[in-house]
XYZ file of C-alpha atoms in Angstrom:
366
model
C -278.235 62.100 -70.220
C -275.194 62.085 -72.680
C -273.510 65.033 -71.082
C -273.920 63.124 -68.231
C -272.224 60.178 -69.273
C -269.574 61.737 -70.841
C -268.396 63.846 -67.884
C -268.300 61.027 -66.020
C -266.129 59.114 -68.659
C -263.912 62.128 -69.189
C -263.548 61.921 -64.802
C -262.763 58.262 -65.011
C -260.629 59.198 -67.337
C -258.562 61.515 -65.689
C -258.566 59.692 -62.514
C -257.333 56.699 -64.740
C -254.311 59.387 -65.846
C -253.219 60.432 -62.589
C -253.318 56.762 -61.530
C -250.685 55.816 -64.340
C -248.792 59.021 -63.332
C -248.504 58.019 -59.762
C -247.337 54.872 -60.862
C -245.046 55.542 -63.325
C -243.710 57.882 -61.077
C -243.237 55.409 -58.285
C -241.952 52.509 -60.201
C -239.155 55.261 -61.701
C -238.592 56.542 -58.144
C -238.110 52.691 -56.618
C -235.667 51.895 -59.956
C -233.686 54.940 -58.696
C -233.752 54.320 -55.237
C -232.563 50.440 -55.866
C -229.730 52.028 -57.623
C -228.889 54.097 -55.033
C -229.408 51.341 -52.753
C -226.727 48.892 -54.818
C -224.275 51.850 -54.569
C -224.896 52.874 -51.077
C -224.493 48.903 -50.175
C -221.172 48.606 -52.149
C -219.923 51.547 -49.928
C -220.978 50.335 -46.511
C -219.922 46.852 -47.150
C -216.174 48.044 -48.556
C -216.315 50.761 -45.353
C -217.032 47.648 -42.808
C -214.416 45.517 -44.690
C -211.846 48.202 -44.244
C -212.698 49.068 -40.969
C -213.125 45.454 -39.293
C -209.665 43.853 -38.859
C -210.360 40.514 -38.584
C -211.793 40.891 -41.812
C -208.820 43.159 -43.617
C -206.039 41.382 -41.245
C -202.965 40.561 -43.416
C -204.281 43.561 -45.950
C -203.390 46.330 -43.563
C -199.897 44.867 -42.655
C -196.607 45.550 -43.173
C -193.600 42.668 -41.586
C -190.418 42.814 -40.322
C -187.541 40.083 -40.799
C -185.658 40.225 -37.159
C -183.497 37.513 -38.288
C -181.887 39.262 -40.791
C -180.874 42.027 -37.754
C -179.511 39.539 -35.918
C -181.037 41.410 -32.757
C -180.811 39.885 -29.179
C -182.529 40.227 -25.709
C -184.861 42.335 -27.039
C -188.397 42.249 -25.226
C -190.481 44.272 -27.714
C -190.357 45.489 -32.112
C -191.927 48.733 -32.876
C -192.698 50.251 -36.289
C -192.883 54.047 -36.347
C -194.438 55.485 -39.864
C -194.371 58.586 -40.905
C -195.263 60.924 -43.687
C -191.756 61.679 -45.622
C -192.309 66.000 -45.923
C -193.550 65.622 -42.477
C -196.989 66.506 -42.181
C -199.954 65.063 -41.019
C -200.909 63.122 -37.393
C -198.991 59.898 -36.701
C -198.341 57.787 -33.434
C -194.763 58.919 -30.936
C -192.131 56.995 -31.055
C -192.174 53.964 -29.507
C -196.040 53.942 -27.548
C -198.192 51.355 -27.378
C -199.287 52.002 -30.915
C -196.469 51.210 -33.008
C -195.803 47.708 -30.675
C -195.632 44.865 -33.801
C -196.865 41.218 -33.000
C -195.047 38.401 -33.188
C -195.951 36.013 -35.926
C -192.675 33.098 -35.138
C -189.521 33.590 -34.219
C -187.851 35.416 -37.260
C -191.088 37.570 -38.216
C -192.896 40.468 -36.930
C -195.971 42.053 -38.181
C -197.097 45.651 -37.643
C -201.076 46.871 -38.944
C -200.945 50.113 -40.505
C -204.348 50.718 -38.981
C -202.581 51.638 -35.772
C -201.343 54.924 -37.505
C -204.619 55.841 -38.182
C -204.225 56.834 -41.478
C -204.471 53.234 -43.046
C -206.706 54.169 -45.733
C -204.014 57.111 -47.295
C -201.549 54.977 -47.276
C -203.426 52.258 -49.243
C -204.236 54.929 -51.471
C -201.105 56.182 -52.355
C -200.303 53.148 -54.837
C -196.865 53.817 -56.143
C -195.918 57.030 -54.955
C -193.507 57.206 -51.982
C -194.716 59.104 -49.495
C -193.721 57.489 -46.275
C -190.984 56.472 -44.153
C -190.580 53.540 -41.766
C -188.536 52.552 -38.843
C -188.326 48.660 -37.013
C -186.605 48.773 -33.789
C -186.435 47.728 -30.152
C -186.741 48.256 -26.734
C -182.840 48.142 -26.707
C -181.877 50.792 -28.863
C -181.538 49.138 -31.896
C -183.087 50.203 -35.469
C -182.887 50.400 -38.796
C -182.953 53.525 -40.991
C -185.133 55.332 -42.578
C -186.478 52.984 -45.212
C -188.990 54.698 -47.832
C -192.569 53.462 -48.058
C -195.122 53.379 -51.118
C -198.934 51.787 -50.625
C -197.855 49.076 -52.170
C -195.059 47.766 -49.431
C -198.517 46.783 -47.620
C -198.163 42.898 -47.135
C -194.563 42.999 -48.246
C -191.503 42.240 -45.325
C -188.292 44.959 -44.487
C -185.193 43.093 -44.017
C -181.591 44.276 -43.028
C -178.897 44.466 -45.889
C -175.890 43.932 -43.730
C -174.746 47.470 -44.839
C -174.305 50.143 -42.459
C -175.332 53.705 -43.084
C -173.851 56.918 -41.430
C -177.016 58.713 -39.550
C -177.717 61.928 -41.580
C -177.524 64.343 -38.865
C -174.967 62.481 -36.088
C -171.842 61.187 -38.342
C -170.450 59.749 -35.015
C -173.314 57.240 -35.610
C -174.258 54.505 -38.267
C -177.751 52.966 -38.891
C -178.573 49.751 -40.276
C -179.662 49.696 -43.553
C -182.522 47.899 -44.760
C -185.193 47.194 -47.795
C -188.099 45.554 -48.913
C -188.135 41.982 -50.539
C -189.897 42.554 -53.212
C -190.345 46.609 -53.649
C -186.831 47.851 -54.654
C -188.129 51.204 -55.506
C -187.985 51.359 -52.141
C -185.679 51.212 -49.915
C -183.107 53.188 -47.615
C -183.938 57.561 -47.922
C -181.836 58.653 -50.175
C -180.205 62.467 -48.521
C -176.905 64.271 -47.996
C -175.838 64.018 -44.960
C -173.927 66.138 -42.274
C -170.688 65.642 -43.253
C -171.371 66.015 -47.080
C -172.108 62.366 -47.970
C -174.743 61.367 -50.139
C -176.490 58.280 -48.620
C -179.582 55.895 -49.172
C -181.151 54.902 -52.515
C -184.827 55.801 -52.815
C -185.850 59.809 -53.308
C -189.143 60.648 -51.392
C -192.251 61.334 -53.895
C -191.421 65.284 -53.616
C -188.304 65.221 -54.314
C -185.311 64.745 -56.516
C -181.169 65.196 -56.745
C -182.005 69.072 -57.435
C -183.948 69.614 -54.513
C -181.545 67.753 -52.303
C -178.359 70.158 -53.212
C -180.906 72.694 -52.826
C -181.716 71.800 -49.160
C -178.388 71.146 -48.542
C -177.276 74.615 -50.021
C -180.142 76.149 -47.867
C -179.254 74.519 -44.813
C -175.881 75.472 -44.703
C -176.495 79.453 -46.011
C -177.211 81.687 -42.944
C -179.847 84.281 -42.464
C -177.049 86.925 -43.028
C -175.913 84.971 -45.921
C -172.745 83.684 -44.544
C -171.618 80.068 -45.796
C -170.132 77.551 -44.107
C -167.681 76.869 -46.094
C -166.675 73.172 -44.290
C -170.023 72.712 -46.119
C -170.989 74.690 -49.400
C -167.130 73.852 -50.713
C -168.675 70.536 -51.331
C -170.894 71.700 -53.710
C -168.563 70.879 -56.511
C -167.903 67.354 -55.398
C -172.046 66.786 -54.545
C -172.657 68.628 -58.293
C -170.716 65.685 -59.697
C -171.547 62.530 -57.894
C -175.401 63.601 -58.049
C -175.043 64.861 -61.789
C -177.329 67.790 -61.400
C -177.145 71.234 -63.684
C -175.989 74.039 -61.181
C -178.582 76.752 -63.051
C -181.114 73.578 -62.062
C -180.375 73.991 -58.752
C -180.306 77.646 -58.269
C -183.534 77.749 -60.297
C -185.100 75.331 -56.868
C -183.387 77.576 -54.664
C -185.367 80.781 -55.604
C -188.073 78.643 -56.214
C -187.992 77.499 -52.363
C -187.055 80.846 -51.046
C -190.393 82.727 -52.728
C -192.679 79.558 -51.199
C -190.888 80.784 -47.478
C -191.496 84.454 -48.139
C -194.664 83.859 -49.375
C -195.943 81.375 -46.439
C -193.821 84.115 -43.834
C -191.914 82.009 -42.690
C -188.889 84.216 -44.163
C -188.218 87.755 -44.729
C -187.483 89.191 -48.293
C -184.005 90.609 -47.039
C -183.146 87.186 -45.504
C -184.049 85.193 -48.876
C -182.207 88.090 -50.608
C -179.001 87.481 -48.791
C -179.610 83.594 -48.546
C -180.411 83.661 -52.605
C -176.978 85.923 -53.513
C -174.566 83.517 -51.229
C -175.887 80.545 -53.434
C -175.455 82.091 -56.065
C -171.719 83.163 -56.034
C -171.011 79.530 -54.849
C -172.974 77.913 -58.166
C -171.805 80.785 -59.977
C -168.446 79.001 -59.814
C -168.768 75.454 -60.624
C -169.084 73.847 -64.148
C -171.955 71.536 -65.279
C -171.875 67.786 -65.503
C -174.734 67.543 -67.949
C -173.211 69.852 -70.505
C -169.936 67.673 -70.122
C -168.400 69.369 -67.328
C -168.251 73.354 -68.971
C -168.122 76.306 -66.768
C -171.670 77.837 -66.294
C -172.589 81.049 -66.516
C -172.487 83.575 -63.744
C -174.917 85.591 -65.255
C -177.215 82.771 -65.784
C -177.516 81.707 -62.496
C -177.800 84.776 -61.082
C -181.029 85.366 -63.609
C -181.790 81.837 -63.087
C -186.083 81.608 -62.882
C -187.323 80.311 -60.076
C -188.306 76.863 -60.652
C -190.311 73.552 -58.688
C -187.740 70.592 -60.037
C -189.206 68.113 -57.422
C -190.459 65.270 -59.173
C -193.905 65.241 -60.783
C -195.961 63.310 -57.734
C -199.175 63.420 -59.401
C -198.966 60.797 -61.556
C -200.432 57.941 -59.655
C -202.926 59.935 -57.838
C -204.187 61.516 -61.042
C -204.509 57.654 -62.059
C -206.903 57.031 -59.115
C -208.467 60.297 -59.617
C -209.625 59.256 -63.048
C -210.772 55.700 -61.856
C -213.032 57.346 -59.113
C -214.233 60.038 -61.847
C -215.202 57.222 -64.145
C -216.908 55.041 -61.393
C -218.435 58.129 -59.715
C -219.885 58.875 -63.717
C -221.002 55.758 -64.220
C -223.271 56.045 -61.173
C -224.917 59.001 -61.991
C -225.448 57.887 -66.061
C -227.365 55.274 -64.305
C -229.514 57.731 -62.224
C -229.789 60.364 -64.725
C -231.498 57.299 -67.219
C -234.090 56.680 -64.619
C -234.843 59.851 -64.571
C -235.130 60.332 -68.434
C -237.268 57.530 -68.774
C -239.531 58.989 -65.644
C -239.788 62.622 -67.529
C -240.439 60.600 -71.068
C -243.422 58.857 -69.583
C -244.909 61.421 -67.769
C -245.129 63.645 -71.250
C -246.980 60.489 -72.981
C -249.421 60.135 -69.613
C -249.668 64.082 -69.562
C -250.150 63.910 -73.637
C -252.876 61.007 -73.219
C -254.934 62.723 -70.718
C -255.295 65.837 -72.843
C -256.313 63.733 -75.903
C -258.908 61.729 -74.215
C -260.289 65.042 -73.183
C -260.254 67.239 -75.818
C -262.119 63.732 -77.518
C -265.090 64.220 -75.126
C -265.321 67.598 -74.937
C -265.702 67.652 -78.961
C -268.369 64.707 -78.440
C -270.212 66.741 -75.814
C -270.173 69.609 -77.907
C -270.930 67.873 -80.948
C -273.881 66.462 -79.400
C -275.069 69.913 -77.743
C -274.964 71.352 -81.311
């Protein structure tokens, strides 16, 4: 009769056991899943905020101050945005999505959303990686005005000053900035005729790697200069106060990325590379108080990437979305601790309770 009762006190027990496990295990798996649930809600709601705009509106816009343009007769304002190295997907000029609204008289508003790629741009922070241009359906426009993520909400208005267009010198552009970004502002390049225009240096870029364009541009595949050109390099040396051996270090640096991607044979970049270098190989350095460089130094000059470091502000949101996505899974990962530490004690429990009978059972046998 007592082995009787004890068996069926050491089966109570265990089904006891397995009836904390299962719920232990099920209140750990619904703490988890409620976390997951807060964090998947926190997503959908911020994705449905950014993708409704009557609910983002004014967050996704940029404005345009047509007073200050002093245009006319004009029926319809477009903004056309664009990524400043030229890559990625973005509207044509002048189609139905880059048509701005009209919010009075003297103001304009375009949504970035109409690009498409709304959420990069709000991403990018500080780092100017875009270019925008206002103008009409009667030819007008401004230039090319640099663009950071956070112009969005800010207004472009026109200077009054007048810029000669970059690749036409028979025309001028109308120059224009933000109100309240002035790290932005009109692109800052050299133009056709040797003129260095604009303020604000696309993230990418720097006074190096515009001479180095420039010297590029003007160096043919056969490695003949023109010299109405590349005699400027002197004068351009000076006014941007750049280190020749600097530039020719961006120039072999550029010409290895083109022979590398195939875009550019070895014997053109070879040609290309010794032109540039006879022509740097003759000026003198404005950072080392205008002395003569070295021939042989430039012409051993290591290739070097002197565009400006762009990571900066990216690694900064990098590090926020590492800590956030961290935090998240600290928080899952202690769930699961405390699910593992009370499964050992249940686990633990049950083996006590019956190694107990069995020694009663036995002791009672004997």
């Amino acid at each position: 009769m007592f082995k009787k009762v004890m068996s069926l006190a050491l089966a109570s027990t265990l089904v006891l056991s397995v009836g904390a496990f299962a719920a232990s295990a099920a209140e750990a798996e619904d703490a988890v899943a409620a976390n997951d649930e807060s964090a998947v809600a926190a997503d959908d709601s911020s994705a449905v905020a950014a993708g409704d705009e009557s609910q983002v509106g004014a967050g996704t816009k940029i404005y345009f101050d047509v007073k200050s343009a002093g245009w006319k007769n004009f029926s319809k304002i477009y903004c056309h945005v664009w990524r400043a190295d030229g890559t990625g997907k973005w509207p044509s000029w002048q189609t139905k999505k880059e048509v701005c609204k009209k919010e009075s008289d003297d103001l304009y508003s375009y949504d970035i959303t109409k690009t498409g790629n709304a959420e990069e741009i709000q991403n990018a922070g500080s780092k100017n990686l875009y270019c925008v241009i206002f103008s009409s359906d009667t030819g007008a426009q401004i230039y090319n005005t640099i663009m950071n993520g956070n112009c969005i909400g800010d207004t472009v208005y026109v200077t009054g000053n007048k810029i000669e267009n970059p690749k036409d010198s028979q025309k001028t552009d109308t120059e224009a900035a933000w109100k309240n970004h002035p790290e932005c502002g009109p692109q800052k390049v050299i133009t056709s005729t040797s003129k260095i225009v604009g303020t604000a240096l696309a993230d990418g870029t720097t006074d190096v790697t515009l001479l180095a364009d420039y010297l590029l541009d003007y160096v043919s595949d056969d490695g003949t200069a023109d010299t109405s050109k590349t005699d400027k390099t002197q004068d351009l040396i000076n006014e941007l106060k750049v280190s020749p051996l600097a530039v020719m270090s961006n120039v072999k640096f550029k010409l290895e990325g083109f022979v590398k991607a195939g875009t550019m044979t070895q014997n053109v970049a070879d040609k290309k590379q010794a032109t540039i270098g006879d022509i740097l190989g003759k000026c003198t350095d404005p950072t080392k108080g205008g002395e003569k460089v070295n021939p042989d130094e430039i012409k051993n000059a290591e290739a070097n990437n002197d565009a400006a470091d762009t990571s900066g502000s990216s690694n900064g949101g990098s590090s926020s979305n590492d800590s956030s996505s961290n935090g998240s899974s600290s928080g899952s990962n202690s769930v699961q601790s405390g699910q593992e530490t009370t499964i050992f004690f249940v686990f633990a429990g049950v083996m006590v309770a019956a190694a107990g009978v069995f020694f009663l059972v036995r002791r009672r046998e004997n």
